[in-house]
PDB file of C-alpha atoms in Angstrom:
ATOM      1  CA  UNK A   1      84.328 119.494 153.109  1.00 41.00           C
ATOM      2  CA  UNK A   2      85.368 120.047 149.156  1.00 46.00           C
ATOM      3  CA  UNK A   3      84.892 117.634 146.580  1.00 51.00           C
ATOM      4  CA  UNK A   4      86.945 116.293 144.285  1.00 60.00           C
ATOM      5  CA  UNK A   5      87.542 114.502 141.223  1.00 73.00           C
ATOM      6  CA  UNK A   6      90.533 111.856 140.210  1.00 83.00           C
ATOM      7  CA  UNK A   7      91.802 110.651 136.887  1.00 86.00           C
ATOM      8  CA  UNK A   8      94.873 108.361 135.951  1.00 87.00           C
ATOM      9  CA  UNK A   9      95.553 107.112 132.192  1.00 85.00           C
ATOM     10  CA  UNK A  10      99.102 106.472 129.830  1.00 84.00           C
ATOM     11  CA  UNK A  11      99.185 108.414 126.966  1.00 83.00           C
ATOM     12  CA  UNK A  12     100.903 107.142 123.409  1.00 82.00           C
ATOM     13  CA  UNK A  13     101.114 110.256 122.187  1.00 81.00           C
ATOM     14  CA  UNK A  14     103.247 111.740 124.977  1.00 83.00           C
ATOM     15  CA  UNK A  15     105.083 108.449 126.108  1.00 85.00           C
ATOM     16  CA  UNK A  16     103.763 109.678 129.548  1.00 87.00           C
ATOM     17  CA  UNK A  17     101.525 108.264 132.474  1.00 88.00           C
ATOM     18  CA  UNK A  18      99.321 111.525 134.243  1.00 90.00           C
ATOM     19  CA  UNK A  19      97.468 111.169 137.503  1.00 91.00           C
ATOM     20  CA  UNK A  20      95.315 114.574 138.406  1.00 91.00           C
ATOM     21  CA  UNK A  21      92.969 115.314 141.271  1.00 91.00           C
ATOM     22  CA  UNK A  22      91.031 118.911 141.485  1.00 88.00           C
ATOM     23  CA  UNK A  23      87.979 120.032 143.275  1.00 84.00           C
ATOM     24  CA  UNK A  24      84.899 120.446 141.378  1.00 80.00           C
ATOM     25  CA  UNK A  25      83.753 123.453 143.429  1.00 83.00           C
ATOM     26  CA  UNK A  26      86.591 126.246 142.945  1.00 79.00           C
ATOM     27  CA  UNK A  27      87.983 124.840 146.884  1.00 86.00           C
ATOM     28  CA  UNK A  28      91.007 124.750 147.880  1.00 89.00           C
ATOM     29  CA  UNK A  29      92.913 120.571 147.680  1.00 90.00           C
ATOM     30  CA  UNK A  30      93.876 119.911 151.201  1.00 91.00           C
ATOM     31  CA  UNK A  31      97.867 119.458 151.330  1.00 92.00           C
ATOM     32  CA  UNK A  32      99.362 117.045 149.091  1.00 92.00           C
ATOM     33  CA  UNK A  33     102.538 114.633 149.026  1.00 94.00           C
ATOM     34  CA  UNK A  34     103.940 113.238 146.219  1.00 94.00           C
ATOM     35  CA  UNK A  35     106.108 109.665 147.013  1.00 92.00           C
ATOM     36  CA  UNK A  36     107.264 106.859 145.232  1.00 90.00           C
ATOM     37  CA  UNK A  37     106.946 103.622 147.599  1.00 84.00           C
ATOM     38  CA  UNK A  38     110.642 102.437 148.931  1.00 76.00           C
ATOM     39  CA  UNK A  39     108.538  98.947 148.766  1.00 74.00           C
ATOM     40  CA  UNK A  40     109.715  96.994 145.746  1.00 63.00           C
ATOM     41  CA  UNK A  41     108.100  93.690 144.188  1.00 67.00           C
ATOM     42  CA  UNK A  42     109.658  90.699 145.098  1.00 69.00           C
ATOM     43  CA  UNK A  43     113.376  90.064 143.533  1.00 69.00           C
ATOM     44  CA  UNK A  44     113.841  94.078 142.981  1.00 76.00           C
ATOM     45  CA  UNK A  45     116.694  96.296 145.090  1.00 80.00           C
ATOM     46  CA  UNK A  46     115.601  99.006 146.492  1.00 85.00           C
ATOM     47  CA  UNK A  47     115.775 102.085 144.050  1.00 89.00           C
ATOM     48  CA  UNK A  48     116.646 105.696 145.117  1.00 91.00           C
ATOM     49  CA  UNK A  49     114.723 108.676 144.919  1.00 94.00           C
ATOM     50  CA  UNK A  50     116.157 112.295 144.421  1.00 94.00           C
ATOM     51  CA  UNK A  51     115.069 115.530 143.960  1.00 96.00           C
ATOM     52  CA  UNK A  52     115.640 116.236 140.100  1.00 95.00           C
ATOM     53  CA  UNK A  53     114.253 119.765 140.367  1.00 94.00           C
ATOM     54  CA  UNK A  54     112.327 121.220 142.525  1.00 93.00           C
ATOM     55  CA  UNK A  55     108.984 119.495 141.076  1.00 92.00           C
ATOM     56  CA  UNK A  56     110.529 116.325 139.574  1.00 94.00           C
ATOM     57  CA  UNK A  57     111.093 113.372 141.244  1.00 95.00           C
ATOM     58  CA  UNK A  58     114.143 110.883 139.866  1.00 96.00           C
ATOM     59  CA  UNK A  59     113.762 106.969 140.814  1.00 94.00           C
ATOM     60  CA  UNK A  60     116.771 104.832 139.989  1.00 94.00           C
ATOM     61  CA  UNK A  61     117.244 101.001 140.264  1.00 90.00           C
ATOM     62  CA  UNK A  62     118.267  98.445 139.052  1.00 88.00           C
ATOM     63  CA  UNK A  63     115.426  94.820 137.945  1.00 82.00           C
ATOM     64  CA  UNK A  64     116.780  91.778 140.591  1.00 74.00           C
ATOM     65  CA  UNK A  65     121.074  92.377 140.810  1.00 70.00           C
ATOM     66  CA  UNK A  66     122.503  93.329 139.262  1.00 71.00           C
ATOM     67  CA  UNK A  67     119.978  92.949 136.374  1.00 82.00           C
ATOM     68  CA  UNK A  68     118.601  95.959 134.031  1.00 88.00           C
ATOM     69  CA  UNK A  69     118.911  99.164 135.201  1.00 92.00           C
ATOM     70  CA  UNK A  70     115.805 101.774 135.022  1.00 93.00           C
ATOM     71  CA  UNK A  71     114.585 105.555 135.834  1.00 95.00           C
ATOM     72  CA  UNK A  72     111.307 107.608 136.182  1.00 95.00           C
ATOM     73  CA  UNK A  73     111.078 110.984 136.168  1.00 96.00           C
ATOM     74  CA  UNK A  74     108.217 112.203 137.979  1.00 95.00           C
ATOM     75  CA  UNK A  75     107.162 115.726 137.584  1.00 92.00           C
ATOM     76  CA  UNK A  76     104.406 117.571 139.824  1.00 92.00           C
ATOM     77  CA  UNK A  77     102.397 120.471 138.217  1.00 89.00           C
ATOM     78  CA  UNK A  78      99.577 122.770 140.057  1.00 89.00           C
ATOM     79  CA  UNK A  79      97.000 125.219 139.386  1.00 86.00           C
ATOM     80  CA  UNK A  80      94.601 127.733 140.880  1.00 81.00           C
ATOM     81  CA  UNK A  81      94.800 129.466 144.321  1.00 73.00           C
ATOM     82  CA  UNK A  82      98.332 129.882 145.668  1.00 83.00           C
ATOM     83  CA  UNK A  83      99.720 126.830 144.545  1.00 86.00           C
ATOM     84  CA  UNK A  84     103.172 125.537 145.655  1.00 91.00           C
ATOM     85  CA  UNK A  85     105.388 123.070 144.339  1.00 92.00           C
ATOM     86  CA  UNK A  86     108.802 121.733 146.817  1.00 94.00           C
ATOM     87  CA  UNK A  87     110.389 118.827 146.393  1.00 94.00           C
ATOM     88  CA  UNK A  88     112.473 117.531 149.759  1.00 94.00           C
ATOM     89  CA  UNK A  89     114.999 115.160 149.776  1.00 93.00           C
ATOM     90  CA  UNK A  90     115.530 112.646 152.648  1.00 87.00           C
ATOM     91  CA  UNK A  91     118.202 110.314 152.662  1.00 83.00           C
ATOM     92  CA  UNK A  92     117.957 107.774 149.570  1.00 83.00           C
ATOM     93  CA  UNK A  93     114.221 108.881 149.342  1.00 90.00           C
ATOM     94  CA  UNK A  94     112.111 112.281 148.228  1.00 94.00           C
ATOM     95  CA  UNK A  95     108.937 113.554 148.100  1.00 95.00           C
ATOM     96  CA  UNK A  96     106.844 116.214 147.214  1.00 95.00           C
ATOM     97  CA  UNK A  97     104.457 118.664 148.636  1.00 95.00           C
ATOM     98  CA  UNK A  98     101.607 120.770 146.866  1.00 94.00           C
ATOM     99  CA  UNK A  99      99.878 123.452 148.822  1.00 94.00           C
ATOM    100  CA  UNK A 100      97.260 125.683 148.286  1.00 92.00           C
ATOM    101  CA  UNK A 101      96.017 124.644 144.297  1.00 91.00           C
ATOM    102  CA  UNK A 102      92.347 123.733 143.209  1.00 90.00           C
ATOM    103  CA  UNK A 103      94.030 121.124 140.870  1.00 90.00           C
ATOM    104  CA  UNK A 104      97.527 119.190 140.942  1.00 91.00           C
ATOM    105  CA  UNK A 105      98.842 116.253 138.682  1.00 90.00           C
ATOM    106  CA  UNK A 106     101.734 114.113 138.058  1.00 92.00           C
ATOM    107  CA  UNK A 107     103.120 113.530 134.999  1.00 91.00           C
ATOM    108  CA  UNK A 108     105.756 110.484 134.864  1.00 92.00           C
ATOM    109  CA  UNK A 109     107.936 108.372 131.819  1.00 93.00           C
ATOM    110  CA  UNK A 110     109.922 105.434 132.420  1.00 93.00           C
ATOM    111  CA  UNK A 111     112.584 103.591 130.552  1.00 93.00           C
ATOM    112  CA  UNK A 112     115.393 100.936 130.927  1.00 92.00           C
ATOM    113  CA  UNK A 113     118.790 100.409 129.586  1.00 93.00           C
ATOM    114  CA  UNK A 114     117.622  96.910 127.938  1.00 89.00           C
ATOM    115  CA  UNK A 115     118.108  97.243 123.925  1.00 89.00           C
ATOM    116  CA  UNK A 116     117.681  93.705 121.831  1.00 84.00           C
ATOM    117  CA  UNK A 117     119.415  94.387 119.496  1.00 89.00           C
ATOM    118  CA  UNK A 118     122.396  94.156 121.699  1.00 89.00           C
ATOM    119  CA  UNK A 119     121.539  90.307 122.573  1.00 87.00           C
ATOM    120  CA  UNK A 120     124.414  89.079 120.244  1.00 88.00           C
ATOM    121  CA  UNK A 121     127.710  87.590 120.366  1.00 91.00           C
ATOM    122  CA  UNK A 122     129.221  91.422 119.336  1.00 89.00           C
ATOM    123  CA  UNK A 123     127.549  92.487 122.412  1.00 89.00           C
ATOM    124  CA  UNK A 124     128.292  89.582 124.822  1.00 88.00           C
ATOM    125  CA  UNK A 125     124.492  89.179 124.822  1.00 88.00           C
ATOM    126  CA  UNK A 126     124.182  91.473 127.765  1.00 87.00           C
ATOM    127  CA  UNK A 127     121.003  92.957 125.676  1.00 88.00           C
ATOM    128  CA  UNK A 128     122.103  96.591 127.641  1.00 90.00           C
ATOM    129  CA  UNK A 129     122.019  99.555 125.515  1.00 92.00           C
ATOM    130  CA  UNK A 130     122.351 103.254 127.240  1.00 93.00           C
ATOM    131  CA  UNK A 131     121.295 104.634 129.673  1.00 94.00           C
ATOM    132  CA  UNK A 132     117.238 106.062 129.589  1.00 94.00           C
ATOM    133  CA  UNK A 133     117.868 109.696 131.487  1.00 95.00           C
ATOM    134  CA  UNK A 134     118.701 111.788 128.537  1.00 95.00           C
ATOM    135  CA  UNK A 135     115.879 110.930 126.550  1.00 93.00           C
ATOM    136  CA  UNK A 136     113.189 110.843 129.376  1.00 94.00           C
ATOM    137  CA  UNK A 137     114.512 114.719 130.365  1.00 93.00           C
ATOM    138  CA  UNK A 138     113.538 114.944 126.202  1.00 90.00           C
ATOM    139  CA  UNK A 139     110.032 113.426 127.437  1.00 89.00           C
ATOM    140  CA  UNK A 140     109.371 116.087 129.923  1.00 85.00           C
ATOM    141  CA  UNK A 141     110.981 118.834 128.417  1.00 80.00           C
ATOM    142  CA  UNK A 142     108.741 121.956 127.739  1.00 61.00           C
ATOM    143  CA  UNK A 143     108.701 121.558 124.227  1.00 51.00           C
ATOM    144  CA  UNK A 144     107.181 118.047 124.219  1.00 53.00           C
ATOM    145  CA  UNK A 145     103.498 117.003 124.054  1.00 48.00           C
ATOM    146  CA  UNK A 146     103.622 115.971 127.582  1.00 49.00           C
ATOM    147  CA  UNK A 147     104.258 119.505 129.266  1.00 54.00           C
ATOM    148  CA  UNK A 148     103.550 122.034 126.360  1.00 54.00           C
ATOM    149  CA  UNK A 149      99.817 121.626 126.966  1.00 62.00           C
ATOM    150  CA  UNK A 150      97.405 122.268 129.634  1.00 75.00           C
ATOM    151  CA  UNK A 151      96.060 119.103 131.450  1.00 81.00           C
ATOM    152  CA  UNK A 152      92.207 119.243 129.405  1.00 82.00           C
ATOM    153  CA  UNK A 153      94.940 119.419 126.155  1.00 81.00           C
ATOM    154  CA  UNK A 154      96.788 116.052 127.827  1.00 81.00           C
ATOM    155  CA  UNK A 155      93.361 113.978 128.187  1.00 84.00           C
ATOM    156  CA  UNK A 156      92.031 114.847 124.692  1.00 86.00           C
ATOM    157  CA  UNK A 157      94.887 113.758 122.903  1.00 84.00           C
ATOM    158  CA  UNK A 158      95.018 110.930 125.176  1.00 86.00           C
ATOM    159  CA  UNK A 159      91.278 109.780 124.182  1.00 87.00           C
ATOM    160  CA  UNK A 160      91.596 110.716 120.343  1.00 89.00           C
ATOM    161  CA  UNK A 161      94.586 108.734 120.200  1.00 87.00           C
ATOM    162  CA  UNK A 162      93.327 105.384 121.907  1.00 82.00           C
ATOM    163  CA  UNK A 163      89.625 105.996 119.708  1.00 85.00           C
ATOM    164  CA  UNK A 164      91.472 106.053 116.773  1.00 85.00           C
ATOM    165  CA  UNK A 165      92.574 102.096 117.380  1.00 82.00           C
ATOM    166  CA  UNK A 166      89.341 100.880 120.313  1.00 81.00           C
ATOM    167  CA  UNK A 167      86.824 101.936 117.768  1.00 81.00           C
ATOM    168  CA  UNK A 168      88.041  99.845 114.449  1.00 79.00           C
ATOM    169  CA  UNK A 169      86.244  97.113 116.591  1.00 82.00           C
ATOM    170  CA  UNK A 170      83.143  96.929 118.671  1.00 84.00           C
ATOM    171  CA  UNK A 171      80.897  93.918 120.092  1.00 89.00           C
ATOM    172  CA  UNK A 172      77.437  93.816 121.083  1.00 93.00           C
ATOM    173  CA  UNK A 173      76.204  90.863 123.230  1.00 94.00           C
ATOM    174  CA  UNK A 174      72.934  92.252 124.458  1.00 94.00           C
ATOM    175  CA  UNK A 175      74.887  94.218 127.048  1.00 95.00           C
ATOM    176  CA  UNK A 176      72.983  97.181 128.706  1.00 93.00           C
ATOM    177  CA  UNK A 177      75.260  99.878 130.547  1.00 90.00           C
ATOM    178  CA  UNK A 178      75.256 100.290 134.213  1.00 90.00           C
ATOM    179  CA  UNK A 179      76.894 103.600 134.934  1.00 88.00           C
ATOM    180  CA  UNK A 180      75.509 103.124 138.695  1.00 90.00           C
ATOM    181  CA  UNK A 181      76.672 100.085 140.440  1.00 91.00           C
ATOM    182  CA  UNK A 182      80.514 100.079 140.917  1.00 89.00           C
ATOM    183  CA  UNK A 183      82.762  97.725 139.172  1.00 90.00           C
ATOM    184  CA  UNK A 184      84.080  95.891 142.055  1.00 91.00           C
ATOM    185  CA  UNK A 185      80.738  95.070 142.965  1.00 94.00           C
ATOM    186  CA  UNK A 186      79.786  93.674 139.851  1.00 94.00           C
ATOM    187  CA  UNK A 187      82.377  91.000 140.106  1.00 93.00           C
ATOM    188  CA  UNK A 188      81.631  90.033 143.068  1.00 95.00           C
ATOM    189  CA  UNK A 189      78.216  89.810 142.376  1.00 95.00           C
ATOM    190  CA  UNK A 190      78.660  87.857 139.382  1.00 95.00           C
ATOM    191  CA  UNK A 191      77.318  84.587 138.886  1.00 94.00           C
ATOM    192  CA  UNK A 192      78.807  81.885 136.450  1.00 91.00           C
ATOM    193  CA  UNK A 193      75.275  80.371 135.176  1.00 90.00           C
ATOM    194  CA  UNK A 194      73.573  84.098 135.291  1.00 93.00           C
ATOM    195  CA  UNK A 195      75.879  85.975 133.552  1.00 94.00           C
ATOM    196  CA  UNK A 196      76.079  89.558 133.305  1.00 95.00           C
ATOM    197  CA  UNK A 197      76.433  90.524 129.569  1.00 95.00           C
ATOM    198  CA  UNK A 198      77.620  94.216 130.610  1.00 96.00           C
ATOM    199  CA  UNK A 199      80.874  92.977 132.941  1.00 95.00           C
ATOM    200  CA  UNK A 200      81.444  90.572 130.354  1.00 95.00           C
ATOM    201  CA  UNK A 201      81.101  93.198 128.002  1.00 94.00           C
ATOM    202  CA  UNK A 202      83.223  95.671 129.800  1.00 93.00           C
ATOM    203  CA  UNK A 203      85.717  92.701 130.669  1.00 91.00           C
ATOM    204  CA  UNK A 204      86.437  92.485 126.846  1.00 90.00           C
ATOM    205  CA  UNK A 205      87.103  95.780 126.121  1.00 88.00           C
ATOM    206  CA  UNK A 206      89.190  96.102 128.962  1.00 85.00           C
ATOM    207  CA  UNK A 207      91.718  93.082 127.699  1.00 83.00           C
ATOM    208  CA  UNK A 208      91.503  95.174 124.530  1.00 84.00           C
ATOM    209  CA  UNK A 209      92.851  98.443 125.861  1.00 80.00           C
ATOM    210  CA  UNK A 210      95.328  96.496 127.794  1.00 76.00           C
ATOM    211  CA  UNK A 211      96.465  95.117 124.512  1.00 77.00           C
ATOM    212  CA  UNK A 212      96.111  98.160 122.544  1.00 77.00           C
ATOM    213  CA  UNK A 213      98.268 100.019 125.385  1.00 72.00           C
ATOM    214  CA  UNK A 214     101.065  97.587 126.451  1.00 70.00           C
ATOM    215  CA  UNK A 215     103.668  97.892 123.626  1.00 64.00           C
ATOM    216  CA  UNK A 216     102.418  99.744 120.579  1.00 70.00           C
ATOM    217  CA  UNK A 217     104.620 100.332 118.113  1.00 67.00           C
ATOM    218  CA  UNK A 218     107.441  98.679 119.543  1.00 65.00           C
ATOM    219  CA  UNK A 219     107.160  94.838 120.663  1.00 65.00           C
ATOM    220  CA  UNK A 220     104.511  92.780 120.635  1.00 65.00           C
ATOM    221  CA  UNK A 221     102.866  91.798 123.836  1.00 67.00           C
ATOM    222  CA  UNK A 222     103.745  88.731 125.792  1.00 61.00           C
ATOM    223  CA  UNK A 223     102.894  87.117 128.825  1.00 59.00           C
ATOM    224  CA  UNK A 224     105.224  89.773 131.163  1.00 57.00           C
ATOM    225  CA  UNK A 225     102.671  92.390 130.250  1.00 55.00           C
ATOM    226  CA  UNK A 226     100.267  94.569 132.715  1.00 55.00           C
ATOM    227  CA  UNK A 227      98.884  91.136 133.691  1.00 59.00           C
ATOM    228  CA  UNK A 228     101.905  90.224 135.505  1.00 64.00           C
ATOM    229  CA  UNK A 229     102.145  91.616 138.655  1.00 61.00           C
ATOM    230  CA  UNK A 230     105.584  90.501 140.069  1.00 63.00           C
ATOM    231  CA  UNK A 231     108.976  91.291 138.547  1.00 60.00           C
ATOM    232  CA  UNK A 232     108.636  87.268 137.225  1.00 64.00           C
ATOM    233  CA  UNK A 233     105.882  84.777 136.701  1.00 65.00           C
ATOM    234  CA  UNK A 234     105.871  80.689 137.113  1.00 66.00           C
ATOM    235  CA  UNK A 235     105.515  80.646 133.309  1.00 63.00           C
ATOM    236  CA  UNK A 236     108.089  81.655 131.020  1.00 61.00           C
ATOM    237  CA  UNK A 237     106.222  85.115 130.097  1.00 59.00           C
ATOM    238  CA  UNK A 238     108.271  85.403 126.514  1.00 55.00           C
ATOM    239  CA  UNK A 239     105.520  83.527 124.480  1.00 49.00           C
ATOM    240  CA  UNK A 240     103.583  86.398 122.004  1.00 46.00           C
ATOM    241  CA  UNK A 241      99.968  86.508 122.386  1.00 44.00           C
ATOM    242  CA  UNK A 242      98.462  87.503 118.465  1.00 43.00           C
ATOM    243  CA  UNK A 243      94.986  88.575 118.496  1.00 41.00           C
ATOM    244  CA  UNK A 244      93.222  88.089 115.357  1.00 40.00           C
ATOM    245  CA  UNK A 245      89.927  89.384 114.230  1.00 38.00           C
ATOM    246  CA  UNK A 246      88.238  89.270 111.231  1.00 35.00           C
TER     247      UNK A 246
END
């Protein structure tokens, strides 16, 4: 028996998505694989997965056919014990293994080959710009944010960042935390004429990081965002949401 501890989060400040797992008793992790799902949402092809390096995964595919092409890079880091790191090809798919570490995460970017400003006649309105692998290698390379640092580094940029914009803003509806019962629970234990002031609380601040993380700096959010969980929706999914608050 060991126990363990899991985190996920997207960083702004690295461009990069990190999912870690370590024990919290100096043990050993049991043997771990690393795979991206050969599974797609409806009205996507089937991308390919390679063996970049030996720690890096590369997916490539293209959005519905032949549609907008895009990549992740996927890269599998490990610490403590005798940790090992090998990635193994397999056909049109990869994986890879960790052995022997106390900690292990995944750091991955993503991009596409969509550009608007190439939705004009000059262009054909094909709205395709380049290709996204050179500057996702940048993303990952050691000199960037996203690798340069240890994983503790990684998180506390991560929080600093998203503080700086969550905490211009704060509402208090008579909510009183519940760091006991789990989430999931909550909502289903909700009741429309009871209320519970801390889901709803926790609800709101929620749609707020959503916002806060979908597109900053570069588009505004629209109705394609995290919410939509197919590669299309029954609505149109181009109208801008605007949140205002004064």
């Amino acid at each position: 028996m060991y126990a363990r501890c899991s985190e996920t989060f997207c960083s702004n400040p690295t461009q990069a998505c990190v999912q870690h797992i370590n024990t919290t008793d100096g043990t050993t992790l049991p043997s771990l694989t690393f795979a991206y799902s050969l599974s797609p949402e409806s009205g996507i092809a089937t991308p390919t997965v390679q063996c970049f390096d030996n720690t890096t995964l590369m997916i490539e595919g293209t959005a519905s056919s032949p549609g907008m092409a895009f990549e992740l890079l996927a890269r599998v880091a490990a610490s403590g014990g005798n940790a090992s790191i090998t990635c193994t090809p397999s056909g049109s798919n990869a994986t890879i293994a960790v052995t022997g570490a106390q900690a292990a995460w995944i750091t991955w970017v993503g991009g596409t080959d969509y550009d608007m400003d190439a939705g004009d006649e000059a262009h054909g309105f094909s709205f395709k710009g380049t290709a996204p692998h050179d500057a996702l290698v940048a993303l990952l390379a050691p000199a960037t944010a996203a690798l340069a640092t240890t994983y503790d580094a990684q998180i506390a940029a991560h929080i600093r960042d998203y503080s700086a914009v969550m905490t211009q803003f704060s509402v208090d509806i008579g909510q009183t935390p519940d760091f006991t019962t789990p989430t999931d629970q909550l909502r289903d234990e909700y009741q429309t004429d009871t209320g519970n002031p801390y889901l709803e609380w926790l609800t709101f601040n929620y749609g707020r990081y959503l916002l806060a993380t979908s597109a900053r700096g570069a588009l505004p959010a629209n109705l394609q965002g995290k919410w939509g969980k197919d590669s299309s929706n029954a609505w149109g999914a181009g109208e801008g949401i605007c949140l205002v608050v004064n």
